[in-house]
Tab-separated table of C-alpha atoms in Angstrom:
chain	number	residue	atom	x	y	z
O	1	MET	CA	183.468	204.840	-44.132
O	2	ILE	CA	187.034	204.617	-41.977
O	3	ILE	CA	187.979	207.793	-40.389
O	4	LYS	CA	189.856	207.608	-37.014
O	5	PRO	CA	188.039	209.758	-34.461
O	6	GLU	CA	190.664	212.444	-33.088
O	7	PRO	CA	192.801	211.833	-30.540
O	8	SER	CA	193.227	212.758	-26.931
O	9	LEU	CA	196.186	215.586	-26.126
O	10	LYS	CA	198.642	212.963	-24.786
O	11	ASP	CA	198.113	210.535	-27.941
O	12	LEU	CA	197.968	212.887	-30.577
O	13	SER	CA	201.130	214.704	-28.735
O	14	TYR	CA	202.645	211.062	-29.073
O	15	LEU	CA	201.621	210.387	-33.041
O	16	ILE	CA	203.451	213.843	-33.601
O	17	GLU	CA	206.580	212.877	-31.723
O	18	SER	CA	206.933	209.675	-33.388
O	19	SER	CA	206.037	211.040	-36.566
O	20	GLY	CA	209.244	212.983	-36.438
O	21	LEU	CA	206.631	216.178	-36.933
O	22	LYS	CA	208.264	219.328	-35.364
O	23	PRO	CA	205.528	222.882	-34.549
O	24	SER	CA	206.811	224.350	-36.948
O	25	ASP	CA	205.988	221.351	-39.761
O	26	LEU	CA	202.446	221.368	-38.501
O	27	LEU	CA	202.560	225.299	-38.810
O	28	THR	CA	204.042	225.133	-42.418
O	29	MET	CA	201.855	222.314	-43.244
O	30	TYR	CA	198.910	224.616	-42.416
O	31	ARG	CA	200.529	227.320	-44.358
O	32	ARG	CA	200.342	225.496	-47.155
O	33	MET	CA	197.406	223.688	-47.374
O	34	LEU	CA	195.849	227.306	-46.787
O	35	THR	CA	197.677	228.607	-49.871
O	36	ILE	CA	196.054	225.368	-51.790
O	37	ARG	CA	192.360	226.427	-50.648
O	38	TYR	CA	192.627	229.729	-51.367
O	39	PHE	CA	194.088	229.371	-54.796
O	40	GLU	CA	191.540	226.816	-55.866
O	41	GLU	CA	188.864	229.425	-54.167
O	42	THR	CA	190.123	232.176	-56.401
O	43	ILE	CA	190.476	230.104	-59.387
O	44	ARG	CA	186.567	229.072	-59.118
O	45	LYS	CA	185.719	232.486	-58.925
O	46	ILE	CA	187.715	233.518	-62.312
O	47	TYR	CA	186.118	230.646	-63.364
O	48	HIS	CA	182.722	231.317	-63.358
O	49	GLU	CA	183.066	234.870	-64.567
O	50	GLY	CA	181.054	235.593	-67.909
O	51	LYS	CA	179.598	232.235	-67.339
O	52	ASN	CA	175.806	233.044	-66.985
O	53	PRO	CA	174.202	231.063	-68.500
O	54	PHE	CA	176.925	228.302	-67.436
O	55	SER	CA	179.262	227.391	-70.863
O	56	MET	CA	182.116	226.008	-70.633
O	57	ALA	CA	183.361	227.851	-73.615
O	58	SER	CA	183.316	231.395	-72.433
O	59	GLY	CA	184.501	233.368	-69.633
O	60	ILE	CA	188.306	233.828	-68.971
O	61	ILE	CA	189.084	230.534	-68.490
O	62	ARG	CA	187.858	228.274	-70.849
O	63	GLY	CA	186.933	224.131	-71.261
O	64	GLU	CA	187.032	222.018	-68.240
O	65	MET	CA	187.968	223.101	-64.229
O	66	HIS	CA	188.847	220.154	-61.842
O	67	LEU	CA	189.208	221.327	-58.399
O	68	SER	CA	191.082	219.580	-54.912
O	69	ILE	CA	188.838	221.839	-52.406
O	70	GLY	CA	188.827	219.821	-49.099
O	71	GLN	CA	191.803	217.110	-50.130
O	72	GLU	CA	194.613	219.465	-49.491
O	73	ALA	CA	196.220	217.453	-46.839
O	74	VAL	CA	196.877	214.284	-49.225
O	75	ALA	CA	198.865	216.719	-50.909
O	76	VAL	CA	200.535	218.398	-48.233
O	77	GLY	CA	201.172	215.442	-46.303
O	78	THR	CA	203.007	213.117	-48.970
O	79	LEU	CA	204.874	216.012	-50.462
O	80	TYR	CA	206.272	217.619	-47.293
O	81	GLN	CA	209.881	216.260	-47.865
O	82	VAL	CA	210.605	215.277	-51.516
O	83	ARG	CA	213.248	217.220	-52.927
O	84	ASP	CA	213.276	219.356	-55.958
O	85	GLU	CA	214.721	216.361	-57.831
O	86	ASP	CA	212.190	214.006	-56.987
O	87	VAL	CA	209.280	213.442	-59.656
O	88	VAL	CA	205.936	213.682	-58.845
O	89	VAL	CA	202.587	212.850	-61.768
O	90	SER	CA	199.300	213.862	-61.057
O	91	THR	CA	195.622	213.745	-62.842
O	92	HIS	CA	193.166	216.155	-64.707
O	93	ARG	CA	192.896	217.377	-60.960
O	94	PRO	CA	196.751	218.995	-59.819
O	95	HIS	CA	196.405	221.716	-58.367
O	96	HIS	CA	197.637	221.077	-55.268
O	97	HIS	CA	199.975	218.553	-55.958
O	98	ALA	CA	201.824	221.031	-58.263
O	99	ILE	CA	201.433	224.113	-54.755
O	100	ALA	CA	202.709	221.194	-52.202
O	101	LYS	CA	205.352	220.588	-54.648
O	102	GLY	CA	206.333	223.508	-54.876
O	103	VAL	CA	205.935	224.922	-58.514
O	104	ASP	CA	206.433	228.103	-59.266
O	105	LEU	CA	202.334	229.854	-57.648
O	106	ASN	CA	202.676	232.950	-60.409
O	107	ARG	CA	203.527	230.697	-63.113
O	108	LEU	CA	201.012	228.449	-62.265
O	109	ALA	CA	198.081	231.198	-61.949
O	110	ALA	CA	198.903	232.045	-65.637
O	111	GLU	CA	199.262	228.505	-67.119
O	112	ILE	CA	195.489	228.384	-65.815
O	113	LEU	CA	194.431	231.718	-67.383
O	114	GLY	CA	196.317	230.765	-70.416
O	115	LYS	CA	198.864	233.469	-70.542
O	116	VAL	CA	202.742	233.279	-71.909
O	117	THR	CA	204.378	233.634	-68.379
O	118	GLY	CA	202.576	230.285	-68.153
O	119	LEU	CA	204.676	226.745	-67.125
O	120	CYS	CA	203.861	225.796	-70.868
O	121	ARG	CA	203.751	229.187	-72.248
O	122	GLY	CA	199.690	228.982	-71.682
O	123	LYS	CA	199.411	226.228	-73.953
O	124	GLY	CA	198.925	223.212	-71.705
O	125	GLY	CA	195.951	224.702	-69.686
O	126	HIS	CA	195.215	223.633	-66.085
O	127	MET	CA	195.055	220.020	-66.563
O	128	HIS	CA	198.553	220.040	-68.596
O	129	LEU	CA	201.053	221.555	-66.096
O	130	PHE	CA	204.737	220.736	-65.999
O	131	ASP	CA	207.637	222.207	-64.180
O	132	LYS	CA	211.310	221.272	-64.647
O	133	VAL	CA	212.811	222.692	-61.887
O	134	LYS	CA	210.200	220.687	-59.982
O	135	SER	CA	210.169	217.583	-61.122
O	136	PHE	CA	206.373	218.127	-61.188
O	137	ALA	CA	204.088	216.781	-64.191
O	138	CYS	CA	200.203	215.606	-64.851
O	139	SER	CA	197.819	214.290	-67.423
O	140	GLY	CA	194.113	214.765	-68.717
O	141	ILE	CA	194.035	210.819	-69.383
O	142	VAL	CA	192.523	208.614	-66.486
O	143	GLY	CA	195.395	206.605	-65.199
O	144	ALA	CA	197.932	207.638	-67.122
O	145	SER	CA	200.418	208.764	-63.946
O	146	PHE	CA	201.077	205.330	-62.674
O	147	PRO	CA	203.256	204.169	-65.733
O	148	GLN	CA	205.041	207.790	-66.285
O	149	ALA	CA	206.039	208.027	-63.155
O	150	ALA	CA	207.103	203.958	-62.768
O	151	GLY	CA	209.242	205.349	-65.928
O	152	ALA	CA	210.574	207.590	-63.563
O	153	ALA	CA	211.054	205.044	-60.731
O	154	PHE	CA	212.808	202.710	-63.598
O	155	ALA	CA	215.011	205.250	-64.257
O	156	PHE	CA	216.162	206.271	-60.758
O	157	LYS	CA	216.686	202.943	-60.044
O	158	TYR	CA	219.010	202.246	-63.313
O	159	SER	CA	221.311	205.603	-62.750
O	160	GLY	CA	221.702	204.538	-59.157
O	161	LYS	CA	219.793	207.446	-57.760
O	162	ASP	CA	217.989	207.355	-54.323
O	163	ASN	CA	215.586	210.013	-55.850
O	164	VAL	CA	211.826	208.522	-55.566
O	165	ALA	CA	208.672	208.482	-58.093
O	166	ILE	CA	205.134	209.242	-56.528
O	167	ALA	CA	201.905	208.931	-59.349
O	168	PHE	CA	198.552	210.554	-57.131
O	169	ALA	CA	195.177	209.106	-58.964
O	170	GLY	CA	191.473	208.840	-58.148
O	171	GLU	CA	190.105	206.056	-57.075
O	172	GLY	CA	188.757	205.302	-60.502
O	173	ALA	CA	191.690	205.533	-62.033
O	174	ALA	CA	192.282	202.513	-60.233
O	175	ASN	CA	190.439	200.310	-61.383
O	176	HIS	CA	192.120	201.103	-64.804
O	177	GLY	CA	194.528	198.590	-66.547
O	178	THR	CA	197.423	200.571	-66.134
O	179	PHE	CA	197.263	200.446	-62.043
O	180	ALA	CA	197.396	196.476	-62.288
O	181	GLU	CA	200.123	196.188	-64.788
O	182	THR	CA	202.166	199.079	-62.695
O	183	LEU	CA	201.492	197.001	-59.380
O	184	ASN	CA	203.384	194.320	-60.781
O	185	ILE	CA	206.082	195.522	-62.213
O	186	ALA	CA	207.107	198.306	-59.815
O	187	SER	CA	207.120	195.588	-57.722
O	188	ALA	CA	208.832	192.486	-59.469
O	189	TRP	CA	211.734	195.202	-60.481
O	190	GLU	CA	211.281	197.190	-57.040
O	191	LEU	CA	211.166	200.147	-58.293
O	192	PRO	CA	211.586	203.659	-55.985
O	193	LEU	CA	207.841	204.670	-56.622
O	194	ILE	CA	204.583	205.566	-54.044
O	195	LEU	CA	201.397	205.059	-55.883
O	196	VAL	CA	198.968	207.860	-53.851
O	197	ILE	CA	195.044	206.810	-54.613
O	198	GLU	CA	192.942	209.777	-53.170
O	199	ASP	CA	189.576	208.114	-52.755
O	200	ASN	CA	187.437	210.495	-52.479
O	201	LYS	CA	184.302	207.905	-52.930
O	202	TYR	CA	183.480	208.911	-56.395
O	203	ALA	CA	184.329	208.274	-60.015
O	204	ASP	CA	183.053	211.323	-61.949
O	205	SER	CA	179.675	210.617	-60.948
O	206	THR	CA	180.060	206.842	-60.258
O	207	PRO	CA	180.124	205.552	-56.775
O	208	LYS	CA	183.685	203.274	-55.816
O	209	SER	CA	180.985	200.584	-54.316
O	210	LEU	CA	179.238	200.000	-57.782
O	211	VAL	CA	182.030	199.272	-59.987
O	212	MET	CA	184.317	197.621	-57.211
O	213	SER	CA	185.147	193.780	-56.241
O	214	THR	CA	187.027	194.464	-53.044
O	215	THR	CA	186.416	197.234	-50.322
O	216	PHE	CA	188.955	199.352	-50.440
O	217	HIS	CA	191.928	199.805	-53.500
O	218	TYR	CA	194.801	199.090	-50.897
O	219	GLN	CA	193.688	195.816	-50.669
O	220	ARG	CA	194.933	194.873	-54.948
O	221	GLY	CA	198.778	196.390	-53.863
O	222	LEU	CA	199.031	193.278	-50.934
O	223	ALA	CA	198.194	191.149	-53.967
O	224	TYR	CA	200.942	192.190	-56.124
O	225	ASN	CA	203.286	191.995	-52.547
O	226	VAL	CA	203.183	195.775	-52.140
O	227	PRO	CA	203.067	197.175	-49.077
O	228	SER	CA	199.713	198.860	-49.006
O	229	TYR	CA	198.049	201.296	-46.323
O	230	LEU	CA	194.800	203.162	-45.622
O	231	VAL	CA	195.054	206.362	-44.493
O	232	ASP	CA	193.234	208.800	-43.246
O	233	GLY	CA	193.087	211.635	-46.001
O	234	MET	CA	191.587	214.294	-43.556
O	235	ASP	CA	193.935	214.046	-41.706
O	236	VAL	CA	197.781	215.354	-42.965
O	237	ILE	CA	199.607	214.092	-39.493
O	238	ASP	CA	198.491	210.848	-40.849
O	239	VAL	CA	198.942	210.787	-44.500
O	240	TYR	CA	202.476	211.919	-43.531
O	241	SER	CA	203.133	209.375	-40.932
O	242	THR	CA	202.739	206.977	-43.470
O	243	ALA	CA	203.812	208.156	-46.686
O	244	THR	CA	207.180	209.352	-44.913
O	245	LYS	CA	208.096	205.578	-44.118
O	246	ALA	CA	207.065	204.896	-47.422
O	247	ILE	CA	209.659	207.237	-48.881
O	248	GLU	CA	212.504	206.078	-46.764
O	249	ARG	CA	211.587	202.524	-47.794
O	250	ALA	CA	212.055	203.510	-51.692
O	251	ARG	CA	215.285	205.579	-51.355
O	252	LYS	CA	216.754	202.503	-49.550
O	253	GLY	CA	215.665	200.409	-52.813
O	254	PHE	CA	213.206	198.481	-51.085
O	255	GLY	CA	210.607	199.049	-53.605
O	256	PRO	CA	207.153	200.534	-54.389
O	257	THR	CA	204.133	200.879	-51.546
O	258	LEU	CA	200.508	201.712	-51.964
O	259	ILE	CA	198.758	204.357	-49.907
O	260	GLU	CA	194.996	204.800	-50.060
O	261	ALA	CA	194.086	207.970	-48.697
O	262	LEU	CA	189.884	208.852	-47.747
O	263	THR	CA	189.247	212.139	-48.765
O	264	TYR	CA	186.551	214.372	-50.213
O	265	ARG	CA	186.290	216.777	-52.259
O	266	TYR	CA	183.893	219.398	-51.172
O	267	VAL	CA	182.938	220.624	-54.998
O	268	GLY	CA	182.269	218.582	-57.710
O	269	HIS	CA	183.557	216.657	-59.838
O	270	PHE	CA	184.106	219.676	-62.432
O	271	GLU	CA	182.992	223.026	-62.276
O	272	GLY	CA	179.712	223.323	-63.780
O	273	ASP	CA	178.652	219.540	-62.265
O	274	GLY	CA	175.099	219.115	-60.841
O	275	GLU	CA	175.952	216.377	-58.599
O	276	GLU	CA	173.175	214.367	-58.181
O	277	TYR	CA	174.408	211.528	-57.102
O	278	ARG	CA	175.232	212.532	-53.363
O	279	THR	CA	173.415	213.902	-51.243
O	280	LYS	CA	173.107	217.416	-49.459
O	281	GLU	CA	173.948	216.245	-45.238
O	282	GLU	CA	176.290	214.012	-47.105
O	283	VAL	CA	179.010	217.003	-47.891
O	284	GLU	CA	178.043	218.759	-44.705
O	285	MET	CA	179.269	215.224	-42.656
O	286	TRP	CA	181.899	215.679	-44.815
O	287	SER	CA	182.432	219.226	-44.341
O	288	SER	CA	182.582	218.875	-40.601
O	289	LEU	CA	185.855	216.785	-41.158
O	290	ASP	CA	187.491	219.666	-42.779
O	291	PRO	CA	191.540	218.828	-42.853
O	292	ILE	CA	192.661	222.324	-42.133
O	293	ARG	CA	189.964	223.424	-39.406
O	294	ARG	CA	190.999	220.377	-38.140
O	295	LEU	CA	194.670	220.935	-38.039
O	296	GLU	CA	194.292	224.420	-37.200
O	297	ASN	CA	191.894	222.868	-34.119
O	298	ARG	CA	195.043	220.811	-33.104
O	299	ILE	CA	197.852	223.328	-32.876
O	300	LEU	CA	195.794	225.610	-30.804
O	301	ARG	CA	195.024	222.433	-28.516
O	302	LEU	CA	198.958	221.622	-28.416
O	303	ASN	CA	199.468	225.596	-28.038
O	304	TYR	CA	202.048	225.266	-30.898
O	305	ALA	CA	200.574	228.903	-31.841
O	306	ASP	CA	198.085	231.018	-30.505
O	307	ASN	CA	195.444	232.807	-32.661
O	308	GLU	CA	197.167	236.080	-33.753
O	309	ILE	CA	199.999	233.596	-35.624
O	310	LEU	CA	197.594	231.481	-37.348
O	311	ALA	CA	195.594	234.842	-38.122
O	312	LYS	CA	199.122	236.208	-39.886
O	313	LEU	CA	199.685	232.728	-41.610
O	314	ARG	CA	196.095	232.994	-43.546
O	315	GLU	CA	196.985	237.455	-44.472
O	316	GLU	CA	200.169	236.046	-45.571
O	317	ALA	CA	198.643	232.817	-47.809
O	318	ARG	CA	196.081	235.307	-49.258
O	319	LYS	CA	197.833	237.495	-50.105
O	320	GLN	CA	200.749	235.185	-52.083
O	321	VAL	CA	197.824	234.032	-54.269
O	322	GLN	CA	196.077	237.580	-54.941
O	323	ASP	CA	199.737	238.359	-56.038
O	324	ALA	CA	199.552	235.510	-58.264
O	325	ILE	CA	196.225	236.317	-59.530
O	326	ASP	CA	197.273	239.845	-60.280
O	327	PHE	CA	200.910	238.635	-61.977
O	328	ALA	CA	198.542	236.145	-64.198
O	329	LEU	CA	195.970	239.028	-65.221
O	330	ARG	CA	198.751	241.156	-66.108
O	331	SER	CA	200.542	239.141	-68.572
O	332	PRO	CA	200.071	238.429	-71.706
O	333	TYR	CA	198.542	236.192	-74.018
O	334	PRO	CA	200.619	233.893	-76.390
O	335	ASP	CA	201.698	235.640	-79.851
O	336	PRO	CA	199.142	234.074	-82.361
O	337	ASN	CA	202.460	232.795	-84.406
O	338	GLU	CA	204.036	231.007	-81.855
O	339	ALA	CA	200.677	228.684	-81.169
O	340	LEU	CA	202.291	225.152	-82.583
O	341	ARG	CA	205.884	226.044	-81.599
O	342	GLY	CA	206.652	223.594	-78.214
O	343	VAL	CA	203.651	221.855	-78.673
O	344	PHE	CA	203.830	217.795	-79.307
O	345	ALA	CA	200.268	215.804	-79.797
């Protein structure tokens, strides 16, 4: 494991200043990460209602559920400065990316609960979220985000726009052929594309070390002449600093960048996952690196805010999440007569 040690106060101040962040930015990041955490914890609770004994086919939310609890810093750090017009393509684990991109929380919650007020009128579910306003999409197909984002990046370059496209993927997806194909053509055509690998150690339940000939994914990007970086995905400042440089580079027409973020999900690959592939001690060790608590401690150390202000931010985030859940629960289900309308498959 390569996680950077906590910097001294002097070094931390330097890192923040050199990244261009202000105290207000760190408070905003903290608030967004809290919103993601509270949202997913609430969705998790609702998901398990009516599932005793556990069955994906029962309860209010049916089917699989993939949560990103623990990986909030990667989403917020990468997407903190993107525009609405910049395209983001996520994965089967998309909630943190959607919230960090600014997708409406009410419509996101409604879509997950299958309600007509959802992003896709309740027909997509949690793995098929689309938002034209925020240029956000995701897919349940592993490895699909790379070429989809490359297509958007090609369109931006072809039309002379300085927008960028960002593809998120897990480390398992980076073993798919689409990863290599996208790296090759994005480099050859100098596309404004950023590939972000969220390396949480496991492809579903398979340890990365059992199926890779290299230690890290970023090493592969170098073979395609793509600037490639390894960042601490539990540190939102580290993620932001590297993502900012990658986005600026893409906007100026200098081509793609690959970022590998070492991170960890505190819950199973899917809800109901027995998690036999990892130990309790491993989860506890990574929990000590909780990205939200880490940022909170830094804010206090730097005197950017006191406990009273942080408590207010936590309260605001909880209320926003609860309002979104209440909106979704109040919303009606789609009319069965329109079941096939707007569905392309």
